[in-house]
Coordinates of N, CA and C in Angstrom, one line a residue:
X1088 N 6.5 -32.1 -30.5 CA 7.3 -31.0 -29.8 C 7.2 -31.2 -28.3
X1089 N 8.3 -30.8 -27.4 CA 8.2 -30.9 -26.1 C 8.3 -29.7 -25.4
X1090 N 7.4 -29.7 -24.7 CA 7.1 -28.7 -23.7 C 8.0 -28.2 -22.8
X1091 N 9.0 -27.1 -23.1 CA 9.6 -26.6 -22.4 C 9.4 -25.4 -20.8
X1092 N 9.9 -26.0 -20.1 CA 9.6 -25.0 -18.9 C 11.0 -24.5 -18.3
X1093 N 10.5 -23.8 -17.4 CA 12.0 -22.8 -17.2 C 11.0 -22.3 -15.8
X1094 N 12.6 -22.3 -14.8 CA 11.9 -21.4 -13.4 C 12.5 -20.3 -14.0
X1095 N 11.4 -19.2 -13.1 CA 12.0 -18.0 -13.5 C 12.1 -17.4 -12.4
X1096 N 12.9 -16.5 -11.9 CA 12.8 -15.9 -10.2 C 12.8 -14.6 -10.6
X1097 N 12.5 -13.5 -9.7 CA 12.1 -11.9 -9.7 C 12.8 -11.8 -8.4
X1098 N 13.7 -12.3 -7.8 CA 14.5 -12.5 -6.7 C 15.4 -11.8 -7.0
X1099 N 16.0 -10.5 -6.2 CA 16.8 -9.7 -6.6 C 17.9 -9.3 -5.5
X1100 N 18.7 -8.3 -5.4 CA 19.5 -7.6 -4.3 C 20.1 -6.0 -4.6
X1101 N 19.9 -5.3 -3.3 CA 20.2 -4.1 -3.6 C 20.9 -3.4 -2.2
X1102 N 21.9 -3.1 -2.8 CA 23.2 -2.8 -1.9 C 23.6 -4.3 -1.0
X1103 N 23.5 -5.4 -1.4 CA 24.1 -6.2 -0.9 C 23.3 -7.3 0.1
X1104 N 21.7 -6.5 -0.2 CA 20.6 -7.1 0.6 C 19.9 -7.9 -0.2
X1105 N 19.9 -9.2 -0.3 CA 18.8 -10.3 -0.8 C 17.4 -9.8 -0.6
X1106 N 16.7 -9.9 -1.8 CA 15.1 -9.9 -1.6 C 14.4 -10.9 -2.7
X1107 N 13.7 -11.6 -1.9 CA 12.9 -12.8 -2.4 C 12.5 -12.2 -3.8
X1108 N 11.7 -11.2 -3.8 CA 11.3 -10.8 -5.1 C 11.5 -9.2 -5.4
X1109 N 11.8 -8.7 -6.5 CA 11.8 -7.4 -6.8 C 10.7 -6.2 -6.5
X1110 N 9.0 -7.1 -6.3 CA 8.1 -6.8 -6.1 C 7.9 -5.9 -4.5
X1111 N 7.4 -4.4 -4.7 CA 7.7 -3.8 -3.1 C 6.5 -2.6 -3.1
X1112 N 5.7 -2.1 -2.5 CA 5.3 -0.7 -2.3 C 5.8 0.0 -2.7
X1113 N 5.4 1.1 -3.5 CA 5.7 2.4 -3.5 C 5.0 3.3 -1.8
X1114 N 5.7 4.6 -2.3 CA 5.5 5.5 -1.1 C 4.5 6.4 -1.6
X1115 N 3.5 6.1 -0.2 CA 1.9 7.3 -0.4 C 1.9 6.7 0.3
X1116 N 0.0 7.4 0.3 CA -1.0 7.4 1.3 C -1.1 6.1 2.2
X1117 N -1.0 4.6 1.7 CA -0.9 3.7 3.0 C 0.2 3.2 3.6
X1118 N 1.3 4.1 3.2 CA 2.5 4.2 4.3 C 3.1 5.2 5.5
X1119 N 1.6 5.7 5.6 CA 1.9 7.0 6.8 C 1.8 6.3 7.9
X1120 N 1.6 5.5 8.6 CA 1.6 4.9 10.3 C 2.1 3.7 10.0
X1121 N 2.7 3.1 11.3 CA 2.9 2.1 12.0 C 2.4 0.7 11.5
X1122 N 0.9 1.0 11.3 CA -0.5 -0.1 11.2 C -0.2 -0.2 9.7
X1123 N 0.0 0.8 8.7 CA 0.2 0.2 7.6 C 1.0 -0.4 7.2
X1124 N 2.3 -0.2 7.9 CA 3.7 -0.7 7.2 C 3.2 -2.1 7.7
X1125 N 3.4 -2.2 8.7 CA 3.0 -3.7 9.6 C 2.3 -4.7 8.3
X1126 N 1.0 -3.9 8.1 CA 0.6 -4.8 6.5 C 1.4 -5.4 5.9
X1127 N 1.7 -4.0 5.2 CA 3.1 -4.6 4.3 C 4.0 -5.5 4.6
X1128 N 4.7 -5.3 5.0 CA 5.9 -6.2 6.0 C 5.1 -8.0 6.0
X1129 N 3.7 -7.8 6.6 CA 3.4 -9.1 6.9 C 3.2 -9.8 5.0
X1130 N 3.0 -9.1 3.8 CA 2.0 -9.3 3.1 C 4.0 -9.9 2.0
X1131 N 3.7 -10.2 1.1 CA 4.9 -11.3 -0.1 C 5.9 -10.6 -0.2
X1132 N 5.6 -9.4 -0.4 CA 6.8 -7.8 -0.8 C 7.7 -8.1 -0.2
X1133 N 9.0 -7.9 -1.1 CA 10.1 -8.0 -1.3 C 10.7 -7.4 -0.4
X1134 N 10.3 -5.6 0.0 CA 10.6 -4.7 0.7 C 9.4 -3.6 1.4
X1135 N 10.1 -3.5 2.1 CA 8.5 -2.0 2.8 C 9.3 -1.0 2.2
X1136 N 8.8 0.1 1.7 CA 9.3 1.3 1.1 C 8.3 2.2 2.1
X1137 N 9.1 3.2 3.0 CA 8.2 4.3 3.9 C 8.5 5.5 3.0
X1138 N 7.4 6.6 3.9 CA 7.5 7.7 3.5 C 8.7 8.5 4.4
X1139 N 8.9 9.3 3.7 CA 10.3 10.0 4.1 C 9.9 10.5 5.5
X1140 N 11.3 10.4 6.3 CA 11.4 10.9 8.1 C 12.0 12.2 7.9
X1141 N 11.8 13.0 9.2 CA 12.8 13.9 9.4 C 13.0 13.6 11.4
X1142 N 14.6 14.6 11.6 CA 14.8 14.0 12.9 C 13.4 15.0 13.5
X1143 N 12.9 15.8 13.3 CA 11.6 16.9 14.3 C 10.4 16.2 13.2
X1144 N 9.4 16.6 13.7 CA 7.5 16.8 13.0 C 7.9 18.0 12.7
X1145 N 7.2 18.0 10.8 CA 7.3 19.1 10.5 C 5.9 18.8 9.9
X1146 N 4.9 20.2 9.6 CA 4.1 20.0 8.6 C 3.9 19.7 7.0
X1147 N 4.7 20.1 7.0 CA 5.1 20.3 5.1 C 4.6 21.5 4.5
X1148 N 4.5 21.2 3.3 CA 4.0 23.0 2.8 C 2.8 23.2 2.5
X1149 N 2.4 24.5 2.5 CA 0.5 25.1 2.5 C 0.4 24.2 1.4
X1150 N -0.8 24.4 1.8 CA -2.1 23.9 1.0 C -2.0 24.9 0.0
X1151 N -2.4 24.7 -1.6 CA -2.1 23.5 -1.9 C -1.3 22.6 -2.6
X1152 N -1.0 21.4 -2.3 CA 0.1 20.8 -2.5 C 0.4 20.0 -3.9
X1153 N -1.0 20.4 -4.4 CA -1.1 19.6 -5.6 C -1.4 20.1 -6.6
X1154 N -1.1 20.0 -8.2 CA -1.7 21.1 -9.5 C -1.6 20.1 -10.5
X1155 N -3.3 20.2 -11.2 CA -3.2 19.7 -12.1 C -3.4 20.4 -13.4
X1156 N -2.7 19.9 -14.6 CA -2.7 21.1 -16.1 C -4.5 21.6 -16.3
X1157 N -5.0 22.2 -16.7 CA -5.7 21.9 -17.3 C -6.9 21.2 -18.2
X1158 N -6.0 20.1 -18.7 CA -6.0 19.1 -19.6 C -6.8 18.0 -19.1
X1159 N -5.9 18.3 -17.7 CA -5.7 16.7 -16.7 C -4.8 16.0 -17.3
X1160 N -3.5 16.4 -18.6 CA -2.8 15.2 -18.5 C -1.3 15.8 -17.9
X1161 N -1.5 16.2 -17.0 CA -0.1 16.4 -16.0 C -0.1 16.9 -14.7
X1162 N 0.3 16.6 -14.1 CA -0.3 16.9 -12.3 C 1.1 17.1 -11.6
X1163 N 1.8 17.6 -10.8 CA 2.5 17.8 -9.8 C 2.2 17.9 -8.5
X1164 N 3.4 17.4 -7.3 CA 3.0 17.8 -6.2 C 3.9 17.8 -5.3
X1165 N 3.8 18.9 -4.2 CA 5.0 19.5 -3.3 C 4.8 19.1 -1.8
X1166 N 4.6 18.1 -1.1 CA 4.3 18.1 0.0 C 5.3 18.4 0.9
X1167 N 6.7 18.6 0.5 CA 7.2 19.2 1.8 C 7.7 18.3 2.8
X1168 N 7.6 17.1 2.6 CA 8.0 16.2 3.7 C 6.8 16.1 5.4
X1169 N 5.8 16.2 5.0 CA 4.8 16.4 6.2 C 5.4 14.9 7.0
X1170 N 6.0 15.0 8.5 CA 5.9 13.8 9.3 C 5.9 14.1 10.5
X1171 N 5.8 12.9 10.9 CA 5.9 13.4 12.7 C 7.5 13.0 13.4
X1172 N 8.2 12.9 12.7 CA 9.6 12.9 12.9 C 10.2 11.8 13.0
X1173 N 11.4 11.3 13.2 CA 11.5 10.2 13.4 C 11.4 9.2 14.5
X1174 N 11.1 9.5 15.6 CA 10.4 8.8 17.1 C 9.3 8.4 16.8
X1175 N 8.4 8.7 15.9 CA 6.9 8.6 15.5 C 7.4 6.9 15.5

């Protein structure tokens, strides 16, 4: 038998924009500044994915922003959009 091989690519596009691979960040905690995206951007990822802007800094909603069941098998969370606007 002969050993078949095959390239395979994870190379994708979305809305018309090429990206080397489909592989990208999600949005949390190490996409709040500047210094983290910069990571990202420098590191294979396909794309930087930020956390949401608004045009003002707003805080987002009281504390607290997070609830888990009981159980612990379901958790929700409302942050409100906490940023420092879009000039940040």
């Amino acid at each position: 038998l002969g050993i078949m091989t095959q390239n395979v690519t994870i190379a994708t596009s979305i809305a018309g924009i090429e990206l080397s691979t489909c592989v990208y960040n999600a949005s949390g905690p190490r996409t709040g500044s500047s210094a983290a995206l910069a990571k990202i951007a420098a590191s294979a990822a396909g794309a930087v994915l930020t956390k949401s802007a608004t045009l003002l800094s707003q805080t987002g909603n009281p504390q607290p922003r997070t609830w888990h069941s009981p159980d612990d098998k379901a958790s929700m969370n409302s942050e409100g959009l906490p940023n420092s606007g879009i000039d940040y």
